[in-house]
Each structure stands twice: as structure tokens, then as C-alpha cells.
Tab-separated table of C-alpha atoms in Angstrom:
chain	number	residue	atom	x	y	z
H	110	MET	CA	42.882	-42.744	54.952
H	111	SER	CA	40.314	-43.637	55.957
H	112	GLU	CA	38.806	-47.079	54.715
H	113	GLY	CA	35.013	-45.762	55.396
H	114	ARG	CA	31.474	-45.753	52.672
H	115	LYS	CA	32.640	-45.516	48.885
H	116	SER	CA	29.723	-43.620	48.417
H	117	LYS	CA	30.374	-39.944	47.237
H	118	PRO	CA	28.717	-37.372	48.742
H	119	ARG	CA	25.275	-35.718	46.548
H	120	VAL	CA	25.802	-33.067	45.006
H	121	ARG	CA	24.530	-30.141	46.346
H	122	PRO	CA	22.032	-27.822	44.520
H	123	THR	CA	23.372	-23.967	43.554
H	124	ARG	CA	20.028	-22.918	42.836
H	125	PRO	CA	21.870	-20.580	40.151
H	126	ILE	CA	19.889	-17.402	38.928
H	127	GLY	CA	19.200	-18.046	34.959
H	128	LEU	CA	17.509	-19.223	33.185
H	129	SER	CA	18.038	-23.209	32.618
H	130	GLN	CA	17.697	-24.751	28.560
H	131	ASP	CA	17.292	-28.265	29.742
H	132	GLY	CA	12.980	-28.050	29.071
H	133	ALA	CA	12.543	-24.857	27.659
H	134	PRO	CA	10.163	-23.827	26.055
H	135	THR	CA	10.283	-22.575	22.084
H	136	LYS	CA	9.055	-18.915	23.035
H	137	VAL	CA	9.890	-17.733	26.151
H	138	ASN	CA	7.877	-17.288	28.702
H	139	PRO	CA	6.978	-13.112	29.752
H	140	LEU	CA	8.852	-11.498	32.450
H	141	PRO	CA	5.920	-11.125	36.052
H	142	GLU	CA	4.528	-7.233	36.444
H	143	PRO	CA	4.601	-5.914	40.062
H	144	HIS	CA	1.034	-6.448	41.425
H	145	GLU	CA	0.088	-4.750	44.742
H	146	ASP	CA	-0.255	-8.369	46.286
H	147	GLY	CA	2.565	-9.856	44.688
H	148	TRP	CA	3.369	-10.219	41.189
H	149	PHE	CA	0.869	-11.280	38.691
H	150	ILE	CA	1.798	-13.466	35.496
H	151	ALA	CA	-0.584	-13.424	32.796
H	152	ALA	CA	-2.734	-16.572	30.950
H	153	PRO	CA	-1.647	-18.858	29.774
H	154	MET	CA	0.809	-19.629	31.573
H	155	SER	CA	-1.326	-18.523	34.410
H	156	ASN	CA	-3.427	-21.399	33.984
H	157	ARG	CA	-1.262	-24.224	33.930
H	158	LEU	CA	0.859	-23.277	36.852
H	159	TYR	CA	-2.827	-22.869	38.839
H	160	GLN	CA	-3.752	-25.598	37.780
H	161	LYS	CA	-1.493	-28.282	37.335
H	162	SER	CA	0.347	-27.090	40.360
H	163	ALA	CA	-1.563	-24.577	42.204
H	164	LEU	CA	0.761	-21.823	42.480
H	165	GLY	CA	-0.195	-18.642	43.068
H	166	LYS	CA	-3.768	-16.829	43.226
H	167	PRO	CA	-5.982	-16.438	40.714
H	168	ILE	CA	-7.270	-13.084	39.619
H	169	ASP	CA	-8.483	-11.468	36.829
H	170	GLY	CA	-6.500	-12.511	33.828
H	171	GLY	CA	-4.389	-14.354	35.205
H	172	ILE	CA	-2.331	-14.886	38.477
H	173	VAL	CA	-0.917	-13.373	41.722
H	174	VAL	CA	2.619	-14.946	42.957
H	175	SER	CA	4.675	-14.996	46.423
H	176	GLU	CA	8.847	-13.921	46.056
H	177	GLU	CA	9.388	-17.530	47.235
H	178	GLU	CA	6.441	-18.327	44.605
H	179	LEU	CA	8.295	-16.019	42.106
H	180	MET	CA	11.514	-18.114	43.028
H	181	PHE	CA	10.157	-21.616	42.327
H	182	CYS	CA	8.361	-20.696	39.533
H	183	HIS	CA	12.161	-19.291	38.664
H	184	TRP	CA	14.117	-22.385	38.851
H	185	HIS	CA	11.572	-24.794	37.944
H	186	ARG	CA	9.063	-23.844	35.037
H	187	HIS	CA	11.361	-21.689	33.063
H	188	LEU	CA	9.852	-18.375	34.693
H	189	PRO	CA	12.560	-14.804	33.893
H	190	LEU	CA	13.209	-12.684	36.342
H	191	PRO	CA	13.210	-8.597	36.771
H	192	GLU	CA	16.416	-7.669	36.136
H	193	GLY	CA	18.338	-6.537	39.315
H	194	TRP	CA	15.365	-8.484	41.375
H	195	VAL	CA	17.089	-11.018	42.865
H	196	ASP	CA	19.717	-7.949	44.474
H	197	GLY	CA	17.568	-5.436	45.285
H	198	ARG	CA	15.610	-8.669	47.527
H	199	LEU	CA	18.356	-9.083	49.008
H	200	GLU	CA	18.593	-5.784	49.951
H	201	GLU	CA	15.409	-5.548	51.783
H	202	ASN	CA	16.049	-8.892	53.178
H	203	PRO	CA	19.257	-10.860	54.604
H	204	ASP	CA	16.557	-13.903	55.024
H	205	PHE	CA	15.333	-13.935	51.295
H	206	ALA	CA	18.300	-16.510	50.092
H	207	HIS	CA	16.893	-18.947	53.696
H	208	LYS	CA	13.391	-18.131	53.164
H	209	VAL	CA	13.287	-19.101	49.390
H	210	VAL	CA	15.681	-21.789	49.245
H	211	ALA	CA	13.162	-23.828	52.201
H	212	PHE	CA	9.986	-23.367	50.266
H	213	ASP	CA	12.003	-25.132	46.812
H	214	VAL	CA	12.891	-27.778	49.300
H	215	VAL	CA	9.890	-28.355	51.144
H	216	ARG	CA	7.679	-27.808	47.634
H	217	ASN	CA	9.531	-28.702	45.175
H	218	ALA	CA	9.483	-32.812	47.312
H	219	GLY	CA	5.983	-32.610	45.194
H	220	ASP	CA	3.394	-31.014	47.606
H	221	LYS	CA	1.547	-28.345	47.093
H	222	VAL	CA	3.204	-25.282	48.949
H	223	VAL	CA	0.891	-22.769	49.041
H	224	PRO	CA	1.458	-19.369	50.809
H	225	VAL	CA	-1.831	-17.899	52.959
H	226	ASP	CA	-2.315	-15.171	55.745
H	227	GLY	CA	1.995	-14.992	56.100
H	228	GLU	CA	2.207	-19.074	56.180
H	229	TRP	CA	3.080	-21.719	54.191
H	230	LEU	CA	-0.170	-24.265	54.164
H	231	ARG	CA	0.804	-27.966	52.158
H	232	TRP	CA	-2.024	-29.868	50.230
H	233	ALA	CA	-0.924	-33.929	49.712
H	234	ARG	CA	0.593	-34.080	46.072
H	235	GLU	CA	-2.412	-35.847	44.665
H	236	SER	CA	-4.995	-32.739	46.332
H	237	HIS	CA	-5.238	-29.448	45.148
H	238	PRO	CA	-6.497	-26.151	47.121
H	239	SER	CA	-9.695	-25.869	45.377
H	240	LYS	CA	-11.245	-29.062	45.881
H	241	SER	CA	-9.989	-29.611	49.668
H	242	ASP	CA	-8.298	-28.943	52.826
H	243	PRO	CA	-4.491	-28.185	53.640
H	244	VAL	CA	-2.736	-31.262	55.468
H	245	ALA	CA	-0.224	-29.404	57.250
H	246	SER	CA	0.949	-25.866	58.001
H	247	VAL	CA	4.890	-25.021	57.695
H	248	ARG	CA	7.248	-22.676	59.140
H	249	TRP	CA	10.819	-21.409	58.729
H	250	ALA	CA	13.820	-21.014	60.811
H	251	ARG	CA	17.173	-20.433	60.522
H	252	THR	CA	19.647	-22.947	62.369
H	253	GLY	CA	21.096	-19.627	64.863
H	254	ASP	CA	16.741	-18.486	64.666
H	255	GLU	CA	15.631	-17.905	69.021
H	256	LEU	CA	13.815	-21.418	70.420
H	257	ILE	CA	10.354	-20.107	71.920
H	258	ILE	CA	8.939	-23.681	72.963
H	259	SER	CA	6.152	-22.567	74.679
H	260	GLU	CA	5.495	-20.497	71.224
H	261	LEU	CA	5.819	-23.235	69.488
H	262	PHE	CA	3.635	-25.140	72.080
H	263	ASP	CA	0.464	-23.104	71.380
H	264	TRP	CA	0.804	-22.831	67.612
H	265	THR	CA	1.647	-26.839	67.306
H	266	ARG	CA	-2.010	-26.636	69.800
H	267	GLU	CA	-3.728	-24.712	67.586
H	268	ILE	CA	-2.922	-26.934	64.350
H	269	SER	CA	-3.172	-29.635	65.901
H	270	ALA	CA	-7.110	-28.935	66.734
H	271	LYS	CA	-7.277	-28.372	63.026
H	272	GLY	CA	-6.945	-31.960	62.470
H	273	MET	CA	-3.014	-30.272	60.750
H	274	MET	CA	-0.216	-31.529	61.263
H	275	ASN	CA	3.147	-28.680	61.747
H	276	GLU	CA	6.305	-29.249	60.225
H	277	ILE	CA	9.146	-26.349	59.848
H	278	ALA	CA	11.649	-26.041	57.584
H	279	ILE	CA	15.058	-25.585	59.090
H	280	VAL	CA	17.725	-23.362	56.582
H	281	ASP	CA	21.948	-23.432	57.557
H	282	ASP	CA	24.120	-21.952	56.336
H	283	GLU	CA	25.055	-24.260	53.454
H	284	MET	CA	21.913	-23.614	52.536
H	285	ASP	CA	20.769	-27.078	53.263
H	286	VAL	CA	17.313	-27.675	54.190
H	287	THR	CA	16.417	-30.170	57.910
H	288	MET	CA	12.578	-30.297	58.188
H	289	TYR	CA	11.189	-31.235	61.496
H	290	ARG	CA	7.407	-32.338	62.306
H	291	LEU	CA	5.994	-30.885	66.766
H	292	SER	CA	3.039	-33.752	67.785
H	293	ILE	CA	1.881	-33.286	70.946
H	294	ILE	CA	1.851	-36.721	72.295
H	295	ASN	CA	0.066	-38.133	75.216
H	296	PRO	CA	2.775	-41.004	76.564
H	297	THR	CA	1.616	-43.545	79.081
H	298	GLY	CA	3.054	-47.468	80.331
H	299	ASN	CA	1.956	-50.366	81.378
H	300	VAL	CA	4.522	-49.584	84.573
H	301	LYS	CA	2.862	-49.919	88.642
H	302	PRO	CA	3.151	-46.140	90.018
H	303	ALA	CA	5.447	-46.320	92.633
H	304	SER	CA	3.899	-45.406	96.024
H	305	LYS	CA	5.833	-42.863	98.677
H	306	ASP	CA	5.823	-46.015	101.388
H	307	ASN	CA	5.973	-48.616	98.334
H	308	HIS	CA	8.519	-47.863	95.099
H	309	PRO	CA	10.337	-51.366	94.583
H	310	MET	CA	10.970	-50.276	90.946
H	311	LEU	CA	13.192	-46.933	91.943
H	312	GLY	CA	16.705	-47.107	92.713
H	313	VAL	CA	19.849	-49.121	91.259
H	314	GLU	CA	20.943	-51.321	92.657
H	315	HIS	CA	24.591	-51.730	93.718
H	316	LEU	CA	26.832	-53.176	96.508
H	317	SER	CA	24.385	-55.679	98.004
H	318	ARG	CA	21.740	-51.730	98.031
H	319	LYS	CA	19.408	-49.377	96.249
H	320	PHE	CA	20.342	-46.315	95.762
H	321	LEU	CA	17.709	-43.263	94.877
H	322	ARG	CA	18.553	-40.817	93.100
H	323	ASP	CA	17.412	-37.140	94.471
H	324	ASP	CA	14.428	-36.590	92.051
H	325	GLU	CA	13.008	-40.316	93.277
H	326	LEU	CA	13.933	-38.955	97.091
H	327	ASP	CA	12.626	-35.230	96.594
H	328	TRP	CA	9.685	-37.128	95.147
H	329	ILE	CA	8.934	-39.924	98.857
H	330	ASN	CA	10.283	-36.778	100.757
H	331	GLY	CA	7.132	-35.016	99.805
H	332	ILE	CA	9.046	-31.972	98.416
H	333	SER	CA	7.508	-30.342	96.017
H	334	ASN	CA	9.262	-28.559	92.739
H	335	PRO	CA	8.801	-28.847	89.031
H	336	VAL	CA	11.157	-31.855	88.949
H	337	THR	CA	9.151	-33.952	91.469
H	338	ASN	CA	5.553	-32.566	90.515
H	339	LEU	CA	6.785	-33.753	86.466
H	340	PHE	CA	8.209	-37.134	88.564
H	341	ASP	CA	4.438	-37.392	89.518
H	342	GLU	CA	2.795	-36.994	86.745
H	343	LEU	CA	4.838	-39.334	84.582
H	344	ASN	CA	4.378	-42.079	87.470
H	345	ASN	CA	1.036	-42.050	87.266
H	346	ARG	CA	1.242	-42.684	84.109
H	347	GLY	CA	2.510	-45.611	84.226
H	348	LEU	CA	5.878	-44.689	83.619
H	349	LEU	CA	9.403	-44.960	84.579
H	350	VAL	CA	11.782	-42.445	84.190
H	351	ARG	CA	15.755	-43.364	84.334
H	352	PRO	CA	18.606	-40.748	83.684
H	353	GLY	CA	19.467	-39.259	80.594
H	354	PHE	CA	22.670	-37.737	80.948
H	355	LYS	CA	24.379	-40.856	77.904
H	356	TYR	CA	22.146	-38.744	75.746
H	357	GLY	CA	22.190	-35.190	76.611
H	358	CYS	CA	18.871	-34.682	78.450
H	359	ARG	CA	17.182	-35.170	81.834
H	360	TRP	CA	15.493	-38.768	81.874
H	361	ARG	CA	14.967	-41.309	79.970
H	362	VAL	CA	11.207	-42.507	80.229
H	363	TYR	CA	10.432	-46.294	80.191
H	364	SER	CA	6.363	-47.381	79.113
H	365	THR	CA	7.711	-50.836	80.848
H	366	PRO	CA	9.966	-52.549	83.821
H	367	VAL	CA	13.631	-51.157	82.523
H	368	ASP	CA	14.995	-55.121	82.092
H	369	VAL	CA	11.811	-55.183	78.999
H	370	ASP	CA	11.913	-53.222	76.989
H	371	HIS	CA	13.432	-50.199	76.174
H	372	ALA	CA	12.881	-46.519	76.512
H	373	PRO	CA	10.174	-45.443	73.625
H	374	TRP	CA	11.149	-41.312	74.890
H	375	LEU	CA	14.170	-38.864	75.858
H	376	MET	CA	12.757	-36.132	78.443
H	377	GLN	CA	13.736	-32.758	78.328
H	378	MET	CA	12.081	-29.885	80.853
H	379	GLU	CA	11.263	-26.899	78.853
H	380	ASN	CA	13.593	-24.582	81.292
H	381	GLU	CA	16.477	-26.947	80.389
H	382	SER	CA	15.606	-27.037	76.409
H	383	PRO	CA	18.201	-26.269	73.746
H	384	LYS	CA	17.690	-22.040	73.484
H	385	ASN	CA	18.351	-22.916	69.399
H	386	TRP	CA	17.794	-25.568	66.497
H	387	GLU	CA	20.983	-25.993	66.641
H	388	GLY	CA	20.270	-28.086	69.837
H	389	VAL	CA	17.638	-29.654	68.764
H	390	CYS	CA	18.925	-30.823	66.052
H	391	LEU	CA	21.693	-32.526	67.731
H	392	SER	CA	19.284	-33.725	70.197
H	393	VAL	CA	16.859	-35.144	67.355
H	394	ARG	CA	19.289	-36.563	65.906
H	395	LEU	CA	20.960	-38.193	68.614
H	396	ALA	CA	17.365	-39.319	70.491
H	397	GLU	CA	16.396	-40.621	66.969
H	398	GLY	CA	20.120	-42.901	66.294
H	399	VAL	CA	18.922	-44.481	69.343
H	400	ASN	CA	15.188	-45.484	68.171
H	401	LYS	CA	14.367	-43.074	70.776
H	402	GLY	CA	11.060	-39.521	70.651
H	403	TRP	CA	12.419	-36.316	71.387
H	404	VAL	CA	10.084	-35.157	73.837
H	405	ILE	CA	9.678	-31.449	75.861
H	406	ALA	CA	7.876	-31.868	78.932
H	407	LEU	CA	6.002	-27.805	79.256
H	408	ASP	CA	3.338	-27.192	82.038
H	409	ARG	CA	0.357	-25.284	80.796
H	410	ASP	CA	-3.193	-26.418	83.254
H	411	GLY	CA	-0.996	-29.743	84.121
H	412	TRP	CA	1.332	-31.401	82.062
H	413	ASN	CA	1.465	-31.883	78.021
H	414	PHE	CA	3.767	-33.057	75.594
H	415	LEU	CA	5.212	-31.764	72.591
H	416	LEU	CA	6.934	-34.810	70.098
H	417	ILE	CA	9.558	-32.826	67.786
H	418	SER	CA	11.006	-35.348	64.933
H	419	ARG	CA	12.791	-35.537	61.925
H	420	HIS	CA	10.435	-35.560	58.578
H	421	LEU	CA	11.051	-36.290	55.163
H	422	PRO	CA	9.878	-34.313	52.697
H	423	GLY	CA	6.940	-36.203	50.348
H	424	ARG	CA	6.878	-38.814	52.563
């Protein structure tokens, strides 16, 4: 048997249906009532939920909560559920369980996450929607969901323009959640750009001669295609690229000569990027395991760079 780590595996939450007796009130809270915009919770319980935790939307006499907020209140605020309600939601939406688990994870970290017009907005734990603007827009997805990089880029650009962060919760088939943060970066370096006639930093020395890669030769010979166009962009930014085969990507991207410092980024082109979140998880975990950022390059009226990194909720 392996003599590896002695620590025990963490206990995985099961989120059962039914009120917990731990910290339960002496008087059972009333059932929520159906409402055209969700589920109605009356005062005085609604006052505590909204004022302290930013749960629900205030209306006359109480608040209206979404289905994910309702489940959060059931698990953490001793709110009973109508008989058969969960069964009904699962019949209507096979992804219901994954959605409410994602919401539970991002909110249970202490921050205030609020459904607003079909999206989740996040406030820091010391803030409140009535007093400040959100700091992040949060989405959720399942591991096998199709990954449309162009749509993620547009979303990131839109949210970044509002001064907020982009976060996404990925729910796997064990109901575990991995969080990612998306950002548009502007990578630059200190390497003197190569020219077609003078390129001492390109190629690799072996057998007393210089070996150039196909992408380097194509660029030197003036061949225009997406690869050489991106190569040219990175070169003009003072960056040096090396093969990324060992890391499952197109290039390692250096901001200094190779013998000065490690490459801060692993770069993939949009058309070569993963097709679902399982592929993203593998790429990001590998990159961050060697202290690098995983970047996707997209050509949108010029080259843009989307960084996807792991994010721990509540930090």
C-alpha cells in the first residue's frame, strides 16, 4: 500500500432535504408561498433574510426569492419546503440540482450572491446591494457543457467594462464545484523583437547549428496565416514563444529571454481550445501547477487574450 499523505479525504456535503435540528428555531418557520416572480416569504423572517444576507427581493409584506435562494434558505436558514417541491423542480429541469449546488457553494463562502435579471451578481461579504455596486458577475455550467470561447470573451469584455469581475462555477457529476475567474489581459515583455533578417532569439542551438521551427520559418518567409499573425503580434509585444507540447498547448510565452526567467503564460489559439469545461479544467490545473497562466488568443479586430484561472470562493 502507498505510504503517501496521512490526511483523510475531506467530507463531501450531501445537502439532504429536510430541516436540520442544529440551531433550529423553537417555532417552525412558515412555508414559502408561490408568487408570480418566485416564492414569497413573509415578515418578520423576510427582514432578517434580506437585511443580513441580501436574500430575496423586497415587496410589500416580505420578500420574493428565486428557487436557488429558496434552497439556500432551506439548507442554511431553517426554511421548510412545500411537499414534493424538489421532485417537481427536478422533473421540470434535470439541471436543477447542479444549479442550486453551484449557488450554494458561491454563496456559502460568505459573499452575497443575488439573482438579478437572469444572472447572479456578487457583493463582498461586508457589502449589501442596497448600499453598493456588485463586484462580480457569476455564471454556472456543468463539466460537459459546450464551451463557446467567443461568447465567454464577449461576456468578459462586457462585464469588465462595468468594472466587475467574471466568475463561473463548474459543477461536476459528483456535485463538486470548481470556480474559475475570466479576465482579459495585455501581455507584454522585455525581449527585443525579432526581424525577418535579424532573429538571434529564434530557433534552438543543436549540433553546432540553429534549428528553426515551422512557425518561425513561416514568419521569416512572410507567410500569412493565423499562426504567423499571432506570432508577429507576440513578437511585437516583446514576447518570445517556445513550443508548448509538454504542457498540452501551442506555446509557452516568455516575457524575458528563456535563460532569464520562466514563461508566465501557456497560450492556446481559439480554434485549438477545449470544447467543454473538462478540457479547461485539465489545461488550467496543469498551467497553475507549474505557476503559469492559461491564456486563449482570439482575433477580434486585433488580437485579444483571455486568461482563465482557478478561483476560491470567499477569497
